[in-house]
C-alpha atoms as a PDB file:
ATOM      1  CA  MET A   1     -53.869 -21.164 -83.370  1.00  0.00           C
ATOM      2  CA  MET A   2     -53.839 -17.286 -82.533  1.00  0.00           C
ATOM      3  CA  GLN A   3     -54.643 -14.417 -84.102  1.00  0.00           C
ATOM      4  CA  GLN A   4     -54.446 -10.599 -83.846  1.00  0.00           C
ATOM      5  CA  ILE A   5     -56.505  -8.311 -86.016  1.00  0.00           C
ATOM      6  CA  THR A   6     -54.819  -3.999 -87.014  1.00  0.00           C
ATOM      7  CA  GLN A   7     -57.312  -2.277 -88.527  1.00  0.00           C
ATOM      8  CA  GLY A   8     -58.996  -4.945 -90.648  1.00  0.00           C
ATOM      9  CA  VAL A   9     -55.760  -7.127 -90.998  1.00  0.00           C
ATOM     10  CA  CYS A  10     -55.831 -10.334 -89.582  1.00  0.00           C
ATOM     11  CA  VAL A  11     -52.536 -12.025 -89.031  1.00  0.00           C
ATOM     12  CA  SER A  12     -53.433 -16.410 -87.471  1.00  0.00           C
ATOM     13  CA  VAL A  13     -50.459 -17.826 -87.011  1.00  0.00           C
ATOM     14  CA  GLU A  14     -50.024 -21.600 -86.253  1.00  0.00           C
ATOM     15  CA  THR A  15     -47.014 -23.991 -84.826  1.00  0.00           C
ATOM     16  CA  PHE A  16     -45.465 -26.561 -85.398  1.00  0.00           C
ATOM     17  CA  TYR A  17     -42.313 -28.584 -83.905  1.00  0.00           C
ATOM     18  CA  ASN A  18     -40.235 -30.282 -86.417  1.00  0.00           C
ATOM     19  CA  LYS A  19     -39.072 -32.951 -84.705  1.00  0.00           C
ATOM     20  CA  ASP A  20     -36.620 -34.946 -87.793  1.00  0.00           C
ATOM     21  CA  ILE A  21     -33.979 -31.826 -88.499  1.00  0.00           C
ATOM     22  CA  SER A  22     -34.343 -30.913 -84.259  1.00  0.00           C
ATOM     23  CA  ASN A  23     -30.929 -32.239 -82.070  1.00  0.00           C
ATOM     24  CA  PRO A  24     -31.821 -31.897 -79.109  1.00  0.00           C
ATOM     25  CA  GLY A  25     -28.744 -33.423 -77.673  1.00  0.00           C
ATOM     26  CA  MET A  26     -27.514 -30.263 -78.942  1.00  0.00           C
ATOM     27  CA  ASN A  27     -29.408 -27.892 -77.858  1.00  0.00           C
ATOM     28  CA  GLU A  28     -31.384 -26.984 -81.236  1.00  0.00           C
ATOM     29  CA  TYR A  29     -35.227 -27.051 -81.338  1.00  0.00           C
ATOM     30  CA  ILE A  30     -36.247 -26.014 -84.775  1.00  0.00           C
ATOM     31  CA  TYR A  31     -39.898 -25.147 -85.446  1.00  0.00           C
ATOM     32  CA  ALA A  32     -41.991 -23.919 -88.222  1.00  0.00           C
ATOM     33  CA  TYR A  33     -44.983 -21.530 -88.329  1.00  0.00           C
ATOM     34  CA  GLU A  34     -47.816 -20.670 -91.035  1.00  0.00           C
ATOM     35  CA  ILE A  35     -48.671 -17.081 -90.693  1.00  0.00           C
ATOM     36  CA  THR A  36     -51.618 -16.210 -92.642  1.00  0.00           C
ATOM     37  CA  ILE A  37     -53.030 -13.027 -93.606  1.00  0.00           C
ATOM     38  CA  ASP A  38     -56.250 -11.756 -94.606  1.00  0.00           C
ATOM     39  CA  ASN A  39     -57.574  -7.779 -95.921  1.00  0.00           C
ATOM     40  CA  PHE A  40     -60.668  -7.156 -94.137  1.00  0.00           C
ATOM     41  CA  SER A  41     -60.194  -4.006 -94.420  1.00  0.00           C
ATOM     42  CA  ASP A  42     -61.121  -1.678 -97.393  1.00  0.00           C
ATOM     43  CA  PHE A  43     -57.857  -1.085 -98.478  1.00  0.00           C
ATOM     44  CA  PRO A  44     -55.973  -2.703-100.502  1.00  0.00           C
ATOM     45  CA  LEU A  45     -51.966  -3.436 -99.020  1.00  0.00           C
ATOM     46  CA  GLN A  46     -48.567  -4.041 -99.761  1.00  0.00           C
ATOM     47  CA  LEU A  47     -46.639  -6.576 -96.905  1.00  0.00           C
ATOM     48  CA  GLN A  48     -43.205  -3.936 -96.981  1.00  0.00           C
ATOM     49  CA  SER A  49     -41.359  -5.367 -94.398  1.00  0.00           C
ATOM     50  CA  ARG A  50     -41.023  -8.314 -90.903  1.00  0.00           C
ATOM     51  CA  PHE A  51     -39.582  -7.684 -87.570  1.00  0.00           C
ATOM     52  CA  TRP A  52     -39.910 -10.275 -85.376  1.00  0.00           C
ATOM     53  CA  GLN A  53     -38.683 -11.091 -81.440  1.00  0.00           C
ATOM     54  CA  ILE A  54     -37.888 -14.421 -81.116  1.00  0.00           C
ATOM     55  CA  THR A  55     -36.797 -15.414 -77.323  1.00  0.00           C
ATOM     56  CA  ASP A  56     -35.895 -18.834 -75.623  1.00  0.00           C
ATOM     57  CA  ALA A  57     -36.923 -20.698 -72.812  1.00  0.00           C
ATOM     58  CA  LEU A  58     -33.851 -18.482 -70.684  1.00  0.00           C
ATOM     59  CA  GLY A  59     -34.797 -15.193 -71.982  1.00  0.00           C
ATOM     60  CA  ASN A  60     -32.297 -14.834 -74.816  1.00  0.00           C
ATOM     61  CA  VAL A  61     -33.742 -12.971 -76.939  1.00  0.00           C
ATOM     62  CA  ARG A  62     -32.623 -12.382 -80.874  1.00  0.00           C
ATOM     63  CA  THR A  63     -34.427 -10.186 -83.613  1.00  0.00           C
ATOM     64  CA  VAL A  64     -34.959 -10.828 -87.070  1.00  0.00           C
ATOM     65  CA  GLU A  65     -35.762  -7.806 -89.595  1.00  0.00           C
ATOM     66  CA  GLY A  66     -36.533  -7.361 -93.259  1.00  0.00           C
ATOM     67  CA  GLU A  67     -37.886  -6.689 -96.431  1.00  0.00           C
ATOM     68  CA  GLY A  68     -41.036  -8.858 -97.607  1.00  0.00           C
ATOM     69  CA  VAL A  69     -41.704 -12.553 -96.081  1.00  0.00           C
ATOM     70  CA  VAL A  70     -40.144 -15.665 -98.105  1.00  0.00           C
ATOM     71  CA  GLY A  71     -38.769 -13.346-100.189  1.00  0.00           C
ATOM     72  CA  LYS A  72     -41.927 -11.712-101.875  1.00  0.00           C
ATOM     73  CA  GLN A  73     -43.806  -8.843-100.808  1.00  0.00           C
ATOM     74  CA  PRO A  74     -47.474  -9.709-102.256  1.00  0.00           C
ATOM     75  CA  PHE A  75     -50.378  -7.434-102.683  1.00  0.00           C
ATOM     76  CA  LEU A  76     -53.714  -7.509-100.746  1.00  0.00           C
ATOM     77  CA  ASP A  77     -56.915  -6.748-102.228  1.00  0.00           C
ATOM     78  CA  PRO A  78     -59.726  -6.427-100.416  1.00  0.00           C
ATOM     79  CA  GLY A  79     -61.241  -9.469 -99.238  1.00  0.00           C
ATOM     80  CA  GLN A  80     -58.025 -11.436 -99.991  1.00  0.00           C
ATOM     81  CA  SER A  81     -55.578 -13.825 -98.062  1.00  0.00           C
ATOM     82  CA  PHE A  82     -52.356 -14.867 -98.635  1.00  0.00           C
ATOM     83  CA  GLN A  83     -50.300 -17.777 -96.753  1.00  0.00           C
ATOM     84  CA  TYR A  84     -46.706 -18.875 -95.948  1.00  0.00           C
ATOM     85  CA  THR A  85     -44.819 -20.861 -93.885  1.00  0.00           C
ATOM     86  CA  SER A  86     -41.077 -20.158 -92.554  1.00  0.00           C
ATOM     87  CA  GLY A  87     -39.307 -22.047 -89.682  1.00  0.00           C
ATOM     88  CA  VAL A  88     -37.285 -20.725 -86.591  1.00  0.00           C
ATOM     89  CA  GLY A  89     -35.035 -22.342 -84.804  1.00  0.00           C
ATOM     90  CA  VAL A  90     -34.160 -21.552 -80.948  1.00  0.00           C
ATOM     91  CA  LYS A  91     -31.528 -22.888 -79.035  1.00  0.00           C
ATOM     92  CA  THR A  92     -33.595 -24.310 -74.957  1.00  0.00           C
ATOM     93  CA  ASP A  93     -37.630 -26.544 -76.382  1.00  0.00           C
ATOM     94  CA  MET A  94     -39.421 -23.936 -75.931  1.00  0.00           C
ATOM     95  CA  GLY A  95     -39.640 -20.664 -77.086  1.00  0.00           C
ATOM     96  CA  LYS A  96     -41.946 -17.685 -77.566  1.00  0.00           C
ATOM     97  CA  MET A  97     -42.355 -15.160 -81.181  1.00  0.00           C
ATOM     98  CA  GLU A  98     -43.843 -11.601 -81.357  1.00  0.00           C
ATOM     99  CA  GLY A  99     -43.455  -8.959 -84.265  1.00  0.00           C
ATOM    100  CA  TYR A 100     -45.231  -6.945 -86.274  1.00  0.00           C
ATOM    101  CA  PHE A 101     -45.560  -6.675 -90.584  1.00  0.00           C
ATOM    102  CA  MET A 102     -45.200  -2.973 -91.811  1.00  0.00           C
ATOM    103  CA  VAL A 103     -47.620  -2.570 -95.115  1.00  0.00           C
ATOM    104  CA  ASP A 104     -48.494   0.058 -97.572  1.00  0.00           C
ATOM    105  CA  ASN A 105     -51.967   1.114 -97.117  1.00  0.00           C
ATOM    106  CA  LEU A 106     -52.250   1.794-100.864  1.00  0.00           C
ATOM    107  CA  LYS A 107     -55.464   3.870-100.701  1.00  0.00           C
ATOM    108  CA  THR A 108     -53.795   6.941 -98.587  1.00  0.00           C
ATOM    109  CA  LYS A 109     -50.407   6.059 -99.116  1.00  0.00           C
ATOM    110  CA  GLU A 110     -49.471   5.609 -95.306  1.00  0.00           C
ATOM    111  CA  ALA A 111     -47.912   2.877 -94.170  1.00  0.00           C
ATOM    112  CA  VAL A 112     -49.345   1.313 -91.396  1.00  0.00           C
ATOM    113  CA  LYS A 113     -48.463  -0.935 -88.348  1.00  0.00           C
ATOM    114  CA  ILE A 114     -49.924  -4.382 -88.744  1.00  0.00           C
ATOM    115  CA  GLN A 115     -48.932  -6.592 -85.547  1.00  0.00           C
ATOM    116  CA  ILE A 116     -48.191 -10.005 -85.226  1.00  0.00           C
ATOM    117  CA  PRO A 117     -50.113 -12.234 -82.060  1.00  0.00           C
ATOM    118  CA  LEU A 118     -47.379 -13.541 -79.634  1.00  0.00           C
ATOM    119  CA  PHE A 119     -47.393 -17.287 -80.101  1.00  0.00           C
ATOM    120  CA  TYR A 120     -45.222 -20.196 -77.987  1.00  0.00           C
ATOM    121  CA  LEU A 121     -42.929 -22.539 -79.755  1.00  0.00           C
ATOM    122  CA  ASN A 122     -43.821 -25.416 -77.370  1.00  0.00           C
ATOM    123  CA  PRO A 123     -43.101 -29.119 -78.769  1.00  0.00           C
ATOM    124  CA  PRO A 124     -45.858 -31.901 -78.493  1.00  0.00           C
ATOM    125  CA  PHE A 125     -43.373 -33.712 -75.319  1.00  0.00           C
ATOM    126  CA  LYS A 126     -44.278 -30.944 -73.280  1.00  0.00           C
ATOM    127  CA  MET A 127     -47.464 -30.475 -73.592  1.00  0.00           C
ATOM    128  CA  ASN A 128     -49.871 -31.435 -70.952  1.00  0.00           C
END
């Protein structure tokens, strides 16, 4: 599991290769990733948007950005957590993802960029 803490907000990521819907013969490798956001800060926040940079093993990069996550813009008081699962497909058997969330600090009314840790998309058959 990868973790990154920004201004007291911890983002943890765990990835899973989905062999049931991947199709290596067609260069379709599907991964699920589970994100946990823990608000260890002293301010309430609301997640507004996300930005992802997805890179395959050939160096091809694509970006994904938009409002919220999985259709939600959760509020997190200090001490609260939010968890969601999503997925991504890449054209090579390995890749990586990194990005950030934009959240509103509801105490100061400021936007805060919360880093998401770099994580790798590696299928079990590539692991030692």
